[in-house]
CSV table of C-alpha atoms in Angstrom, one decimal:
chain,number,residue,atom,x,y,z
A,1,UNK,CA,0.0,0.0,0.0
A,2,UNK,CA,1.3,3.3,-0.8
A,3,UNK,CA,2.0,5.6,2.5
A,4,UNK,CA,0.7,8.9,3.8
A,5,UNK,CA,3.0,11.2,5.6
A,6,UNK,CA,0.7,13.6,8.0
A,7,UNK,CA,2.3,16.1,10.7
A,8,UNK,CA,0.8,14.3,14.3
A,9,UNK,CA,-0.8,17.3,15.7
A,10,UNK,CA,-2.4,20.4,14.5
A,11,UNK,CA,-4.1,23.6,16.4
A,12,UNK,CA,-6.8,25.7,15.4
A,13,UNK,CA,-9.4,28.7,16.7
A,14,UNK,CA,-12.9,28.3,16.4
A,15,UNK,CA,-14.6,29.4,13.5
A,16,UNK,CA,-11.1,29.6,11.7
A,17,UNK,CA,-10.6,27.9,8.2
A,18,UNK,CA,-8.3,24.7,8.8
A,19,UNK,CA,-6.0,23.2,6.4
A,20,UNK,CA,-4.9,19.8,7.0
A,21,UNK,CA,-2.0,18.4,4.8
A,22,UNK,CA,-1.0,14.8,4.3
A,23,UNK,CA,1.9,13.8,1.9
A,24,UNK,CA,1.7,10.7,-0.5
A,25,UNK,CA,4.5,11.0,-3.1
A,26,UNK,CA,4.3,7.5,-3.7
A,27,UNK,CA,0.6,7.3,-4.8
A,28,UNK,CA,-0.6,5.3,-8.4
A,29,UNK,CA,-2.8,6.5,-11.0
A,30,UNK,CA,-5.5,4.2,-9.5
A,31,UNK,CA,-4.6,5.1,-5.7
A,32,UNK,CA,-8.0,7.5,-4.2
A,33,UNK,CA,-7.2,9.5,-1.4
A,34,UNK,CA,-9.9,8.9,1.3
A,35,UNK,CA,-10.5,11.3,4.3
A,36,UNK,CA,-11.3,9.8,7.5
A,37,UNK,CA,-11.8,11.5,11.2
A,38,UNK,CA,-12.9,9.8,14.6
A,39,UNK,CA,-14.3,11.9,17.3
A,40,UNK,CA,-13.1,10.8,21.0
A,41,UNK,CA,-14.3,7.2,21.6
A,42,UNK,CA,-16.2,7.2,18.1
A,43,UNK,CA,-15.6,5.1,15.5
A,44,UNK,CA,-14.2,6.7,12.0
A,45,UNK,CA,-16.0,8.6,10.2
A,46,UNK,CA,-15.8,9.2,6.1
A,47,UNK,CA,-15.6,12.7,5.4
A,48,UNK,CA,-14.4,12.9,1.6
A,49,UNK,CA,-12.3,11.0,-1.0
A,50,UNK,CA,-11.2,12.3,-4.7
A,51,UNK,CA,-8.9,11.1,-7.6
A,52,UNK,CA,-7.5,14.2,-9.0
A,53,UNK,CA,-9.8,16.9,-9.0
A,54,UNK,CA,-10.7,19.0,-5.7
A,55,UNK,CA,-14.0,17.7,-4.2
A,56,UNK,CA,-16.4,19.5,-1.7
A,57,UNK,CA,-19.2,18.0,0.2
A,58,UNK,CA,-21.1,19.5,3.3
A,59,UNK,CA,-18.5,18.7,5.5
A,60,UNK,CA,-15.5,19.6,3.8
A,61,UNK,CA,-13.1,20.3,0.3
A,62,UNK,CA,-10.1,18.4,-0.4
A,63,UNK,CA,-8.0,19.5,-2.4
A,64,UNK,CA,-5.6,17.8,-4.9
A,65,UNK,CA,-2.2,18.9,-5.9
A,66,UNK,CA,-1.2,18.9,-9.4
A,67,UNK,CA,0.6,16.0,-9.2
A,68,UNK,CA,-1.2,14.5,-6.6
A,69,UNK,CA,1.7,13.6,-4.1
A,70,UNK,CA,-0.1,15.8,-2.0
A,71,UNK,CA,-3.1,16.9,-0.7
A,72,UNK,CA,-5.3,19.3,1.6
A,73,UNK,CA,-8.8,18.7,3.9
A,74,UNK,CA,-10.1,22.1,4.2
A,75,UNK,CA,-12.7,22.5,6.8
A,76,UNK,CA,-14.1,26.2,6.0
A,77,UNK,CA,-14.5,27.1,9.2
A,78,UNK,CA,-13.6,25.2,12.0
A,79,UNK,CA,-16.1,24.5,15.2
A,80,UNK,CA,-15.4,22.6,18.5
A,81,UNK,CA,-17.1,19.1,17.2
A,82,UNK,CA,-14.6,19.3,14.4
A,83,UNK,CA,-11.7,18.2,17.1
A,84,UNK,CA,-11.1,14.1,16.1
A,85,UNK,CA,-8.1,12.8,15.0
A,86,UNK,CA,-7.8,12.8,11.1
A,87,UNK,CA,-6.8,10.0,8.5
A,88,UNK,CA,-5.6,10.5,5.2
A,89,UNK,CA,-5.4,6.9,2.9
A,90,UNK,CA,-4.7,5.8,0.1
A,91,UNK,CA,-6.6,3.1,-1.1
A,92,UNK,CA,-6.8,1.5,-4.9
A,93,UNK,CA,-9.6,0.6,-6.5
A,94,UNK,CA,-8.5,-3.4,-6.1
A,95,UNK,CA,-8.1,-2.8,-2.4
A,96,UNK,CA,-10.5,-4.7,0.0
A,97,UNK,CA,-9.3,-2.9,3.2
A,98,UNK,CA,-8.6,0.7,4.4
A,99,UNK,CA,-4.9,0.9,6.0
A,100,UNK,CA,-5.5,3.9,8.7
A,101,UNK,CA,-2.1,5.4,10.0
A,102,UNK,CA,-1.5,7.7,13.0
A,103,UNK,CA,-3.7,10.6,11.7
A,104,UNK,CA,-3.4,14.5,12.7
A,105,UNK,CA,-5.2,15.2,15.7
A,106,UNK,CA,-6.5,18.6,16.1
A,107,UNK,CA,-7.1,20.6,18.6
A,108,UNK,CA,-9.9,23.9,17.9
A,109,UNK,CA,-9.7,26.2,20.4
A,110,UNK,CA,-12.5,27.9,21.4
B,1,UNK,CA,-22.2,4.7,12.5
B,2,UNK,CA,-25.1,4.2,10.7
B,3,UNK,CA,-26.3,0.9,10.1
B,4,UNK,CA,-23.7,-0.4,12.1
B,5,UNK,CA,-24.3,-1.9,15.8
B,6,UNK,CA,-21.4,-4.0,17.7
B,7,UNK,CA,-22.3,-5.8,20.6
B,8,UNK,CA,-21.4,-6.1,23.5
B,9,UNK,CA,-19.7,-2.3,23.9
B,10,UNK,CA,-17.7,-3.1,26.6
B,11,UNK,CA,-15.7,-6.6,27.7
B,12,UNK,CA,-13.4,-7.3,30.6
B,13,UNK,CA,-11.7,-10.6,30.6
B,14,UNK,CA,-9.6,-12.7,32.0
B,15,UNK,CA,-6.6,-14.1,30.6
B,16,UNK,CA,-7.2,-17.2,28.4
B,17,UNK,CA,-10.6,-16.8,28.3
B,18,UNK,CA,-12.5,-16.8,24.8
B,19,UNK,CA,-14.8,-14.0,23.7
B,20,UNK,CA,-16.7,-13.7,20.7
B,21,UNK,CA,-17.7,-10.0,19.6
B,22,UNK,CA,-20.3,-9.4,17.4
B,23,UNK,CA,-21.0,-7.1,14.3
B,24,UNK,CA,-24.8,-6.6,12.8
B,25,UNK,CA,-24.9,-4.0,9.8
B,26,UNK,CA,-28.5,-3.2,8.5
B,27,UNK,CA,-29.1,-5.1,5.5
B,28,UNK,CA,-27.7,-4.8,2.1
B,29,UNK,CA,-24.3,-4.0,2.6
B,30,UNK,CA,-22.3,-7.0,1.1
B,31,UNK,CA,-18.6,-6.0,2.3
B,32,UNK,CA,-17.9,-6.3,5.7
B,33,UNK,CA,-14.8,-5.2,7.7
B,34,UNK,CA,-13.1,-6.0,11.3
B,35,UNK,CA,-10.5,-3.7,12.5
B,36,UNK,CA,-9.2,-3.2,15.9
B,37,UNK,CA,-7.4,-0.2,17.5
B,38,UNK,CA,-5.1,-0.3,20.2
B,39,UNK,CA,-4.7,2.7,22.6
B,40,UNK,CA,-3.3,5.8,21.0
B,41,UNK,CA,-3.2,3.9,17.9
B,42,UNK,CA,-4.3,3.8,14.2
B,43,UNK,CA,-6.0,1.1,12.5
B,44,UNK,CA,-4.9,-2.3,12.0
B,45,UNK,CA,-7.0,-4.3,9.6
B,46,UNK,CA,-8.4,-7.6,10.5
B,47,UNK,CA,-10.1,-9.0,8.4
B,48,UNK,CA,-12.6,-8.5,5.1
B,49,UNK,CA,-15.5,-10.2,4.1
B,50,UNK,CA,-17.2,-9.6,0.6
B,51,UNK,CA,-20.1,-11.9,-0.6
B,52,UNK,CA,-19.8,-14.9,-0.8
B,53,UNK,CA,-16.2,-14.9,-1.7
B,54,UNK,CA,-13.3,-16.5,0.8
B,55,UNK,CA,-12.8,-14.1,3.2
B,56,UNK,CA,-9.7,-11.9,3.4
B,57,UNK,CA,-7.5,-12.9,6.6
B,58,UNK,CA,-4.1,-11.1,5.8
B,59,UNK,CA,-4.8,-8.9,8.7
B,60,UNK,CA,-5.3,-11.5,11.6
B,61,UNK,CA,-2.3,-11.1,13.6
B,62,UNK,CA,-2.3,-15.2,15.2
B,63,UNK,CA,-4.5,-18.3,15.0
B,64,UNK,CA,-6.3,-17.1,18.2
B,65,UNK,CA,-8.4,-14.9,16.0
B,66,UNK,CA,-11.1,-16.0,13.9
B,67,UNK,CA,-14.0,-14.2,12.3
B,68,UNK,CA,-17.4,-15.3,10.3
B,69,UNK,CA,-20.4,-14.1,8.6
B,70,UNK,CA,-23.4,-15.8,8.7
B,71,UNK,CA,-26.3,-15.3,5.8
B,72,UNK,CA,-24.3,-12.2,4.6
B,73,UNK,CA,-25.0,-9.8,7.4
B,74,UNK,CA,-23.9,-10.5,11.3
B,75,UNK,CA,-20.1,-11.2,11.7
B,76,UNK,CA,-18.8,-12.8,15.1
B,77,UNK,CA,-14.8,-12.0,15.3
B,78,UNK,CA,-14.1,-14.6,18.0
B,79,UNK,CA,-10.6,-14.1,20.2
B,80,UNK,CA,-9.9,-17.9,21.7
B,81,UNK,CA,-7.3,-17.7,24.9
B,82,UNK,CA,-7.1,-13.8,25.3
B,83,UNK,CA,-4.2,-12.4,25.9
B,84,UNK,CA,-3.4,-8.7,27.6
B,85,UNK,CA,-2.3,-7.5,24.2
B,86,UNK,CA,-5.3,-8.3,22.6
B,87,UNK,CA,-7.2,-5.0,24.5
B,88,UNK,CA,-8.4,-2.5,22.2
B,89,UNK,CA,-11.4,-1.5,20.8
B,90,UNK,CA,-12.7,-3.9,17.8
B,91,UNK,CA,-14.3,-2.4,15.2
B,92,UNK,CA,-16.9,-3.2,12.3
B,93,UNK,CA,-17.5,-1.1,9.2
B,94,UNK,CA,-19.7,-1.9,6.1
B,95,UNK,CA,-19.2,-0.1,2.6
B,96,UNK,CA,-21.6,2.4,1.9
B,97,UNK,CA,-23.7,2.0,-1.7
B,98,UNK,CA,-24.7,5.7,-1.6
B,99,UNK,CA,-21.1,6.7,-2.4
B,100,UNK,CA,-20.6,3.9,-5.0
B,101,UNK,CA,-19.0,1.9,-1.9
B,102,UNK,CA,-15.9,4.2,-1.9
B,103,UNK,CA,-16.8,5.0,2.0
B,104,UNK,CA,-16.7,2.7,5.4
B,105,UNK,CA,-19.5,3.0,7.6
B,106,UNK,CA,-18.0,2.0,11.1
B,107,UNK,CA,-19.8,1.0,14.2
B,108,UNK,CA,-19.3,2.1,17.6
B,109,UNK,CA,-17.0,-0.4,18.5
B,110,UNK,CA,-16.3,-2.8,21.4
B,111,UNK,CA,-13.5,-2.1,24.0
B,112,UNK,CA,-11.9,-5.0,24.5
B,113,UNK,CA,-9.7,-5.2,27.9
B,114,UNK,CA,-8.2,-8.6,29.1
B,115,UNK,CA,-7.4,-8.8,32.7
């Protein structure tokens, strides 16, 4: 499976835009990148995936660099639920599981 | 999660007992995954069940461990002679159609601790 790189912890003030990067420099043509987050003593939670082009959805935008060895979830403006720890994966199309790292866990203060 | 209860949501154990924990997605959802999460930790993946295809086991880390799905909908993961590494919180996720199964559905997850 190709790897994410994503820093471990991240801060933010409420009602702040938040950018969240994760590094994949090894990612395939066929690799999505899938956004995850897990609330304290939740289970994960999907929040968005894309191929190449950026992608928005009620809860965030993720966006896709160029070349995609890199890319951004953007939550717009950042609220005290929004504190989880977040995945970044890669996963192709042929995969049958979903191989979570450490995540970013961040902090929004209020 | 939606469509996803685990049951029971707590276990304490003792040392070589067995425990079986159970997953029951609401209907329809043909992929089925186990994945357990150990303090602090990410993910590991257990194991992955997709219609009535042999079942994925890469993920099972020993022989203790071994999961089914009867009729296509409840899983039991079942943990024979527990051992203290073996607490963590177990969990079950289902793919979700309305995303053309790109995304997990997990459950709540059981927390696991062996004594």
């Amino acid at each position: 499976d190709a790897k994410t790189t994503q820093p471990n912890s991240m801060e933010s003030n409420e009602e702040e835009p938040v950018h969240l990067p994760c590094n994949h420099s090894t990612i395939s043509g066929t690799d999505y990148i899938h956004w995850y987050r897990q609330l304290p003593s939740q289970g994960p939670e999907y929040v968005i995936h894309g191929l190449t082009s950026n992608v928005n959805n009620r809860m965030a935008s993720l966006a896709i660099a160029e070349d995609r060895k890199s890319s951004t979830l953007i939550l717009h403006r950042a609220t005290l639920r929004d504190a989880a720890v977040y995945y970044c994966i890669l996963r192709d199309v042929g995969d049958n599981d979903m191989r979570f790292g450490a995540g970013t866990r961040l902090t929004v203060k209020p | 999660g939606a469509g996803v209860s685990q049951s029971p949501s707590n276990k304490v154990t003792e040392k070589g007992k067995d425990v079986e924990l159970r997953c029951d997605p609401i209907s329809g959802h043909t992929a089925l995954y186990w994945y357990r999460q150990s303090l602090g930790q990410g993910l590991e993946f257990l194991i992955y069940f997709q219609g009535n295809s042999a079942p994925d086991k890469s993920g099972l880390p020993s022989d203790r461990f071994s999961a089914e799905r009867t009729g296509g909908s409840v899983s039991t993961l079942t943990i024979q002679r527990t051992q203290q590494e073996d607490s963590a919180v177990y969990l079950c996720a289902v793919n979700g159609r309305a995303t053309g199964y790109n995304e997990q559905f997990f459950g709540p997850g059981t927390r696991l601790t062996v004594l």
